[in-house]
Amino acid sequence: MSSDRVDYIAPWWTYWLHNFPHINLRFQPIDKTFQPEDENYQQSLIFLGCVAAAGLGLNLLCLAIYLSCLCCCRKEEEEESKKPNSCCVTWSAVAAGLITCVAVGVGFYGNSETNDGVYQMTYSLYNANHTLGGVDSLGITLPFGLKQVSGTMGNMRSGLHQHLARLDEIFATRGDYVQTLQFMQQMADNVIKQLLGLSDWEKAKVDLASIADQSATIEYYRWLTYLLLLILDLIICLLACLGLAKQSRWLLTTMMVFGVLTLVLSWTSLGADLATAVGTSDFCISPDKYIMSKTKDVISADIVHYYLYCNQTLSNPFQQPLAIFQRSLTTMQIQIQGLLQFAVPLFPTAERDLLGIQHLLNSSEASLHQLTALLDCRGLNKDYLDAMVGVCYDGVEGVLYLCLFSILAACAFTVMLCAIPRAWRQIACREQDYDDMDEEDPFNPRARRLGSQNPDHTNMHSFCSYSSSMGSQTSLHPPAPAVSNAPMSEYMNHTALFGGNPRYENVPLIGRGSPPPSIYSQQYRNRYSPTMRATYLSMTEEQRRHFGNDFQA
């Protein structure tokens, strides 16, 4: 930056981004000067995107290794604990949710800041184009592109030629009046030559309105894309938390697929934002040098310097032709005023053309004042500074926040992708414990719960209700011996089938008038082997009913 530049100072984050390594695809350091047309400079920005792609590959590799270790190296569950250890999954889900919320908040702020910066730039471009359009309509072309139209000066020249031609015929007999008309024609031609011959601006023609329109269109789609990405991240996080709460395996699987997709999008956006931020910062460090280097072959450096810096010490490069224009108009007005005073009494038909020339000179003088105001550097310089502030302050700052959003989103979905498989495995183990048992197996806790709700099993009482009813009966009458239709030998044979000895304690307690004590149910459950269960399941309903309520405990 120039030492006399006080209005625009590049922010500190542009210097920080400008100091990033600029390396081409052949791993060679290059110059950090903003040169978007240079192939090596383009490769340096692509290299930053490749760094983000390498980060994505490393992230996916770490996830693959983690999932492989999770599948191959399972922990041995504690035998005494029936509830799986879900503390790690819970805290991982909480951490992923919090990081996602923070990332979405940062992303919304960065997206808004970037949009504000681009809007300020496009607004300044429209204003600058309007200023240049006004100058162009007044008959002079300035830098940064307008068509070379004569405008007011051309109208003055054509109208002045017509009036002077008729006056030349009227004043043909007066040589002094004809010389005055020729002098006015020479002055008009000299003024137009001075104004239109300053420089060939046609070579530097750039339509600022078209650039603003393209920038606004690109920014709209960029803003909309990030808005959808932010909403997608938030929805995936909420649905993943819902799947963990509902213990829905299909929902967790779906969110895992979308989580991988969002992880890829986060790293992709990080690479694009990083390359954009570094490239824009290279421009923001010294924007005036880039503009002067692009216009040095077609526009005078004094003109470009005047509008870029607009210092009090700099003189207006258009001051001389504007002063000549003003003096010429004043002189011609004096000449016309003299002809009106002295020639009209002698040549009354010349009054109309002289008044027409006077009106044309008055309108040209008004246009001259407008042109002088438009050519002043303060208007265009303000638009230039506003555009630079919008891009380099709000724009680059917003892109940095979007980079932070991408990093946080990648971390959040990495944690989520690590937590979902553990939760999925816990849910699968929980369901497998019940799926391995038959619904009719009395040792299945779920079967006992379902049996209490089944009306066909109303004869199966709980120990508490049975013992309480029997206790009330025994308090009045002695217990009556139960009648059994099956012989004792059948019970003994069934007992032998289970691999035990035909002892009295293995005989069903039908004839004893009370169910087996529930305090021994865990002991009985541990004693019965899988063969014992299979034998029970192979019995008919009649045999089970004769066998008694021992297994139901």
XYZ file of C-alpha atoms in Angstrom:
553
model
C 0.000 0.000 0.000
C 1.073 3.537 -0.675
C 2.315 5.558 2.252
C -0.087 8.435 1.518
C -3.121 6.198 1.579
C -5.132 6.965 4.708
C -8.730 6.137 3.727
C -8.338 2.405 3.127
C -6.326 0.091 5.363
C -6.492 -3.634 4.818
C -7.737 -5.552 7.906
C -5.373 -7.762 9.853
C -7.002 -11.009 8.774
C -6.196 -10.259 5.132
C -2.497 -10.030 6.040
C -2.786 -13.300 7.955
C -4.393 -15.035 4.979
C -1.942 -13.393 2.592
C 0.930 -15.005 4.495
C -0.420 -18.496 3.813
C 2.004 -20.602 1.761
C 1.450 -20.172 -1.974
C 2.553 -23.452 -3.558
C 1.698 -24.699 -7.024
C 0.848 -28.286 -7.889
C 4.537 -29.046 -8.435
C 5.179 -28.077 -4.780
C 7.111 -24.962 -5.740
C 6.624 -21.677 -3.841
C 5.358 -18.802 -5.978
C 4.858 -15.055 -5.658
C 1.975 -13.997 -3.391
C 0.949 -11.073 -5.606
C -2.643 -11.257 -6.814
C -2.408 -12.537 -10.400
C -5.607 -14.407 -11.294
C -4.539 -14.843 -14.924
C -1.278 -16.542 -13.984
C -1.343 -20.331 -14.133
C 0.940 -20.827 -11.139
C -1.203 -18.519 -9.010
C -4.310 -20.483 -9.981
C -2.536 -23.692 -9.021
C -1.675 -22.235 -5.612
C -5.389 -21.700 -4.906
C -6.201 -25.184 -6.191
C -3.515 -26.519 -3.866
C -5.446 -25.125 -0.879
C -8.498 -27.028 -2.068
C -6.375 -30.165 -2.337
C -5.293 -29.669 1.288
C -8.951 -29.750 2.319
C -9.450 -32.868 0.180
C -6.515 -34.509 1.969
C -8.131 -33.610 5.295
C -11.337 -35.283 4.135
C -9.442 -38.426 3.159
C -7.654 -38.539 6.517
C -10.944 -38.029 8.343
C -12.646 -40.862 6.462
C -9.609 -43.106 7.039
C -9.737 -42.491 10.789
C -13.462 -43.268 10.793
C -12.869 -46.484 8.860
C -10.170 -47.571 11.317
C -12.418 -46.748 14.267
C -15.337 -48.717 12.838
C -13.066 -51.663 12.065
C -11.757 -51.694 15.631
C -15.299 -51.386 16.924
C -16.420 -54.413 14.936
C -13.382 -56.608 15.570
C -12.436 -55.720 19.127
C -15.640 -55.809 21.126
C -15.562 -55.316 24.835
C -16.574 -58.142 27.112
C -19.816 -57.164 28.778
C -19.996 -57.484 32.513
C -22.040 -60.490 33.590
C -23.481 -58.867 36.661
C -24.752 -55.772 34.844
C -27.878 -56.242 32.810
C -27.963 -52.613 31.537
C -25.447 -51.842 28.762
C -22.993 -49.053 29.340
C -24.415 -46.211 27.230
C -22.705 -43.332 29.008
C -20.143 -42.876 26.214
C -22.851 -42.827 23.553
C -24.926 -40.333 25.508
C -22.102 -37.887 26.047
C -20.967 -38.252 22.436
C -24.480 -37.407 21.230
C -24.620 -34.410 23.572
C -21.216 -33.164 22.362
C -22.178 -33.631 18.697
C -25.442 -31.762 19.237
C -23.773 -28.835 20.991
C -21.014 -28.542 18.392
C -23.588 -28.683 15.596
C -25.644 -25.902 17.183
C -22.542 -23.724 17.552
C -21.471 -24.497 13.982
C -24.907 -23.614 12.572
C -24.926 -20.322 14.504
C -21.460 -19.423 13.228
C -22.484 -20.437 9.713
C -25.574 -18.224 9.714
C -23.506 -15.248 10.875
C -20.759 -15.856 8.311
C -23.269 -16.334 5.502
C -24.984 -13.063 6.392
C -21.690 -11.155 6.655
C -20.508 -12.419 3.276
C -23.818 -11.503 1.689
C -23.647 -7.997 3.173
C -20.126 -7.487 1.842
C -20.989 -8.597 -1.686
C -24.156 -6.475 -1.634
C -22.119 -3.404 -0.649
C -19.681 -4.108 -3.488
C -22.438 -4.486 -6.109
C -24.177 -1.343 -4.822
C -20.924 0.616 -5.216
C -20.440 -0.764 -8.729
C -23.934 0.355 -9.700
C -23.256 3.831 -8.308
C -19.935 4.081 -10.152
C -21.565 2.920 -13.369
C -24.304 5.539 -12.917
C -21.642 8.252 -12.466
C -19.746 7.151 -15.542
C -22.983 6.928 -17.490
C -23.760 10.524 -16.582
C -20.313 11.610 -17.720
C -20.728 9.679 -20.945
C -24.045 11.334 -21.703
C -22.376 14.729 -21.245
C -19.840 13.989 -23.931
C -16.689 12.572 -22.341
C -15.579 9.037 -21.610
C -13.856 8.140 -18.371
C -11.900 5.061 -17.241
C -13.509 1.727 -16.491
C -15.632 1.669 -19.565
C -18.291 3.629 -21.371
C -19.081 3.997 -25.057
C -17.620 7.075 -26.734
C -20.775 9.097 -27.377
C -20.606 12.790 -28.154
C -23.718 13.635 -26.156
C -24.113 17.296 -25.347
C -20.890 18.243 -27.105
C -22.032 16.566 -30.283
C -25.397 18.284 -30.088
C -23.661 21.598 -29.562
C -21.398 21.027 -32.546
C -24.183 19.997 -34.946
C -26.581 22.735 -33.789
C -23.833 25.365 -33.846
C -22.876 24.428 -37.429
C -26.466 24.869 -38.618
C -26.913 28.261 -36.972
C -23.505 29.520 -38.089
C -24.163 28.400 -41.681
C -27.383 30.428 -41.878
C -25.787 33.414 -40.162
C -22.900 33.257 -42.609
C -25.371 33.726 -45.468
C -27.131 36.559 -43.645
C -23.877 38.381 -42.743
C -22.295 37.819 -46.146
C -22.106 41.535 -46.786
C -20.395 42.241 -43.440
C -16.895 40.821 -43.255
C -16.359 41.617 -39.566
C -19.464 39.651 -38.595
C -18.371 36.721 -40.774
C -14.967 36.695 -39.062
C -16.720 36.615 -35.652
C -18.754 33.604 -36.765
C -15.613 31.794 -38.028
C -13.859 32.499 -34.694
C -16.790 30.973 -32.789
C -16.688 27.909 -35.042
C -12.978 27.442 -34.389
C -13.455 27.781 -30.647
C -16.282 25.205 -30.650
C -14.178 22.708 -32.640
C -11.227 23.234 -30.300
C -13.358 22.615 -27.187
C -14.810 19.401 -28.573
C -11.339 18.266 -29.635
C -9.972 18.940 -26.168
C -12.747 17.024 -24.424
C -13.027 14.032 -26.726
C -9.342 13.688 -27.478
C -8.089 13.196 -23.937
C -7.538 9.439 -24.310
C -8.867 6.451 -26.151
C -11.136 5.092 -23.391
C -12.757 2.614 -25.753
C -9.879 0.182 -25.200
C -10.529 0.157 -21.446
C -14.270 -0.405 -21.752
C -15.673 -2.505 -18.901
C -19.376 -2.682 -18.147
C -19.582 -2.272 -14.382
C -23.329 -2.949 -14.341
C -22.765 -6.324 -16.005
C -20.075 -7.213 -13.436
C -22.422 -6.203 -10.624
C -25.240 -8.312 -12.087
C -23.009 -11.388 -12.391
C -21.663 -10.907 -8.875
C -25.183 -10.548 -7.445
C -26.363 -13.709 -9.224
C -23.386 -15.774 -8.042
C -23.791 -14.442 -4.509
C -27.490 -15.316 -4.437
C -26.867 -18.955 -5.330
C -23.923 -19.122 -2.904
C -26.068 -17.712 -0.090
C -28.908 -20.110 -0.897
C -26.547 -23.121 -1.047
C -25.090 -22.359 2.373
C -28.544 -21.764 3.810
C -29.675 -25.210 2.645
C -26.452 -26.756 3.981
C -27.010 -25.174 7.397
C -30.595 -26.414 7.527
C -29.477 -29.895 6.407
C -26.873 -30.070 9.179
C -29.421 -29.059 11.780
C -32.033 -31.563 10.564
C -29.541 -34.445 10.451
C -28.401 -33.671 14.000
C -31.986 -33.546 15.308
C -32.981 -36.777 13.554
C -29.855 -38.528 14.851
C -30.718 -37.489 18.409
C -34.291 -38.676 17.816
C -33.001 -42.029 16.587
C -30.881 -42.421 19.705
C -33.819 -41.542 21.937
C -36.231 -43.878 20.118
C -33.546 -46.551 19.642
C -34.494 -46.781 15.971
C -31.912 -48.729 14.046
C -33.170 -47.777 10.569
C -33.237 -44.076 11.463
C -29.704 -44.233 12.852
C -28.499 -46.045 9.735
C -30.102 -43.435 7.483
C -28.610 -40.584 9.485
C -25.217 -42.251 9.322
C -25.358 -42.218 5.514
C -26.433 -38.583 5.481
C -23.759 -37.818 8.070
C -21.051 -39.100 5.734
C -22.528 -37.000 2.911
C -22.574 -33.899 5.106
C -19.006 -34.594 6.213
C -17.924 -34.587 2.562
C -19.838 -31.361 1.921
C -18.245 -29.714 4.954
C -14.719 -30.456 3.812
C -15.570 -29.411 0.246
C -16.952 -26.078 1.414
C -13.873 -25.614 3.600
C -11.571 -26.001 0.601
C -13.618 -23.596 -1.547
C -13.900 -21.003 1.226
C -10.202 -21.201 2.088
C -9.135 -20.687 -1.530
C -11.611 -17.796 -1.897
C -10.440 -16.135 1.316
C -6.743 -16.368 0.422
C -7.275 -15.110 -3.141
C -9.441 -12.201 -2.014
C -6.943 -11.302 0.697
C -4.143 -11.193 -1.862
C -6.216 -8.648 -3.786
C -7.169 -6.660 -0.673
C -3.548 -6.213 0.384
C -2.861 -3.974 -2.619
C -5.936 -3.438 -4.832
C -4.631 -0.188 -6.332
C -1.504 -1.840 -7.720
C -3.563 -4.500 -9.456
C -5.928 -1.923 -11.004
C -3.077 0.270 -12.213
C -1.283 -2.716 -13.709
C -4.417 -3.667 -15.642
C -4.984 -0.157 -17.021
C -1.446 1.090 -17.612
C -1.484 0.313 -21.351
C -4.756 2.100 -22.166
C -5.256 4.812 -19.520
C -2.935 7.443 -18.198
C -1.476 6.543 -14.838
C -2.215 10.045 -13.578
C -5.953 9.575 -14.170
C -6.065 6.194 -12.441
C -3.965 7.473 -9.553
C -6.222 10.521 -9.194
C -9.393 8.461 -8.785
C -7.851 5.721 -6.633
C -6.283 8.050 -4.075
C -8.123 11.377 -4.453
C -5.701 13.408 -2.342
C -5.711 17.157 -1.966
C -2.247 17.336 -3.447
C -3.303 15.624 -6.670
C -4.548 17.835 -9.476
C -7.516 16.925 -11.620
C -6.193 15.691 -14.988
C -9.342 17.093 -16.628
C -8.913 20.518 -15.120
C -7.191 22.033 -18.166
C -9.742 20.975 -20.817
C -12.590 21.911 -18.490
C -11.055 25.353 -17.965
C -10.626 25.778 -21.735
C -14.235 24.752 -22.195
C -15.404 27.301 -19.632
C -13.363 30.140 -21.139
C -14.499 29.283 -24.639
C -18.132 29.291 -23.620
C -17.709 32.639 -21.893
C -16.008 34.131 -24.955
C -18.675 32.825 -27.324
C -21.433 34.162 -25.122
C -19.792 37.605 -25.216
C -19.558 37.430 -29.000
C -23.212 36.417 -29.342
C -24.262 39.180 -26.955
C -22.431 41.729 -29.122
C -24.041 40.447 -32.321
C -27.442 40.617 -30.713
C -26.780 44.201 -29.727
C -25.268 45.509 -32.951
C -26.173 43.118 -35.786
C -29.828 42.488 -35.132
C -30.864 46.113 -35.864
C -29.192 45.763 -39.268
C -30.151 42.144 -39.956
C -33.449 41.346 -38.168
C -33.616 37.832 -39.692
C -30.426 36.885 -37.801
C -32.069 37.275 -34.394
C -33.591 33.785 -34.419
C -30.292 32.026 -35.116
C -28.391 34.193 -32.631
C -30.910 33.396 -29.879
C -30.649 29.711 -30.799
C -26.855 29.849 -30.398
C -27.222 31.678 -27.087
C -29.637 29.042 -25.781
C -27.242 26.307 -26.934
C -24.332 27.949 -25.109
C -26.385 28.315 -21.911
C -27.359 24.632 -21.943
C -23.730 23.687 -22.642
C -22.595 25.753 -19.668
C -25.085 23.933 -17.411
C -23.791 20.625 -18.731
C -20.254 21.819 -18.065
C -21.034 22.361 -14.397
C -22.554 18.871 -14.150
C -19.570 17.404 -15.947
C -17.156 19.148 -13.596
C -18.969 17.726 -10.579
C -19.027 14.213 -12.054
C -15.354 14.319 -12.972
C -14.396 15.165 -9.416
C -12.596 12.252 -7.766
C -14.621 12.225 -4.556
C -17.655 10.439 -5.979
C -15.851 7.590 -7.737
C -13.292 7.283 -4.965
C -16.054 6.861 -2.393
C -17.621 4.092 -4.483
C -14.212 2.451 -4.804
C -13.567 2.574 -1.057
C -17.052 1.284 -0.251
C -16.508 -1.660 -2.589
C -13.137 -2.427 -0.987
C -14.569 -2.246 2.524
C -17.464 -4.502 1.543
C -15.199 -7.141 0.003
C -12.174 -7.015 2.296
C -13.893 -6.403 5.615
C -17.384 -7.940 5.617
C -16.773 -10.352 2.737
C -13.498 -11.919 3.860
C -14.608 -11.925 7.492
C -17.788 -13.771 6.552
C -15.814 -16.322 4.539
C -13.570 -16.928 7.567
C -16.640 -17.622 9.695
C -17.858 -20.028 7.020
C -14.490 -21.811 7.217
C -14.952 -22.091 10.981
C -18.449 -23.460 10.402
C -17.101 -26.129 8.064
C -14.473 -27.195 10.607
C -16.993 -27.382 13.466
C -19.501 -29.245 11.319
C -16.831 -31.772 10.310
C -15.927 -32.325 13.977
C -19.574 -32.660 15.014
C -20.428 -35.217 12.354
C -17.221 -37.127 13.040
C -18.290 -37.503 16.680
C -21.795 -38.448 15.531
C -20.481 -41.090 13.144
C -18.422 -42.547 16.003
C -21.390 -42.639 18.390
C -24.042 -44.068 16.048
C -22.351 -47.481 15.484
C -21.944 -47.995 19.243
C -25.583 -47.119 19.821
C -26.617 -49.354 16.926
C -24.649 -52.268 18.416
C -26.182 -51.787 21.858
C -29.674 -51.773 20.384
C -28.865 -54.872 18.357
C -27.542 -56.714 21.428
C -30.606 -55.749 23.414
C -32.930 -57.086 20.749
C -30.870 -60.235 20.249
C -31.290 -61.191 23.895
C -35.023 -61.519 23.308
C -34.961 -62.787 19.741
C -32.896 -65.847 20.781
C -35.713 -67.044 23.114
C -39.046 -68.447 22.151
C -42.151 -66.462 23.014
C -43.554 -69.468 24.898
C -40.385 -70.062 26.887
C -41.343 -69.488 30.534
C -37.739 -68.464 31.270
C -38.104 -65.473 28.912
C -38.976 -62.410 31.008
C -40.860 -60.941 28.085
C -42.967 -64.108 27.825
C -43.952 -63.788 31.495
C -44.919 -60.167 30.921
C -46.953 -61.098 27.877
C -48.485 -64.016 29.740
C -49.836 -61.697 32.404
C -51.666 -59.795 29.658
C -52.949 -62.887 27.809
C -56.459 -63.928 28.880
C -55.721 -67.570 28.006
C -53.218 -67.701 30.845
C -55.514 -66.541 33.601
C -54.892 -69.685 35.543
C -51.235 -68.680 36.064
C -51.207 -66.650 39.244
C -48.326 -64.786 40.718
C -46.797 -66.074 43.875
C -48.016 -63.124 45.911
C -51.639 -63.497 44.962
C -51.483 -67.279 45.203
C -49.796 -67.293 48.575
C -52.105 -64.658 49.951
C -55.161 -66.623 48.859
C -53.765 -69.842 50.212
C -52.842 -68.134 53.449
C -56.385 -66.951 53.936
C -57.700 -70.447 53.205
C -55.315 -72.216 55.550
C -56.254 -69.868 58.330
C -59.811 -71.283 58.213
C -59.449 -74.790 56.825
C -56.583 -77.189 56.378
C -55.346 -77.402 52.818
C -57.109 -80.069 50.817
C -54.886 -82.457 48.921
C -54.742 -81.660 45.263
C -56.095 -84.243 42.859
C -53.853 -85.138 39.960
C -54.843 -87.191 36.947
C -51.267 -88.113 36.119
C -49.428 -90.806 38.111
C -46.348 -90.028 40.126
C -44.240 -92.242 37.898
C -44.902 -89.894 34.988
C -43.509 -87.003 37.002
C -40.489 -89.053 37.933
C -39.905 -89.993 34.289
C -40.078 -86.362 33.291
C -37.580 -85.546 35.980
C -35.186 -88.179 34.691
C -35.430 -86.652 31.221
C -33.969 -83.421 32.536
C -30.792 -85.150 33.611
C -31.573 -85.089 37.334
C -32.183 -87.818 39.852
C -35.775 -88.698 40.724
C -35.654 -86.951 44.044
C -38.578 -85.658 45.938
C -37.509 -82.011 45.533
C -37.675 -82.392 41.737
C -41.247 -83.668 41.844
C -43.744 -80.933 40.870
C -45.413 -79.401 43.887
C -48.950 -80.084 42.768
C -49.874 -82.149 45.759
C -48.346 -79.815 48.312
C -50.990 -77.101 47.946
C -48.548 -74.239 47.407
C -46.372 -72.972 44.524
C -42.605 -73.180 44.644
C -40.996 -70.355 46.630
C -40.142 -67.428 44.441
C -36.974 -66.803 46.391
C -35.552 -69.942 44.777
C -36.696 -69.008 41.233
C -33.251 -67.655 40.323
C -31.654 -70.846 41.719
C -34.053 -73.036 39.656
C -33.453 -70.894 36.588
C -29.704 -71.370 36.872
C -30.139 -75.135 37.447
C -32.178 -75.773 34.300
C -30.051 -76.503 31.259
C -30.867 -75.785 27.570
C -31.798 -79.485 27.212
C -34.269 -79.061 30.031
C -35.881 -76.095 28.251
C -36.033 -77.926 24.942
C -37.760 -80.881 26.612
C -40.317 -78.580 28.152
C -41.050 -76.999 24.820
C -41.491 -80.401 23.183
C -44.274 -81.320 25.637
C -47.888 -81.111 24.699
C -50.183 -78.676 26.431
C -51.747 -81.482 28.450
C -48.336 -82.654 29.662
C -47.356 -79.137 30.638
C -50.553 -78.682 32.592
C -49.962 -81.973 34.444
C -46.355 -81.056 34.947
C -47.410 -78.123 37.128
C -46.381 -74.583 37.775
C -42.766 -75.254 38.660
C -41.431 -73.869 35.372
C -43.741 -70.868 35.484
C -41.912 -69.575 38.522
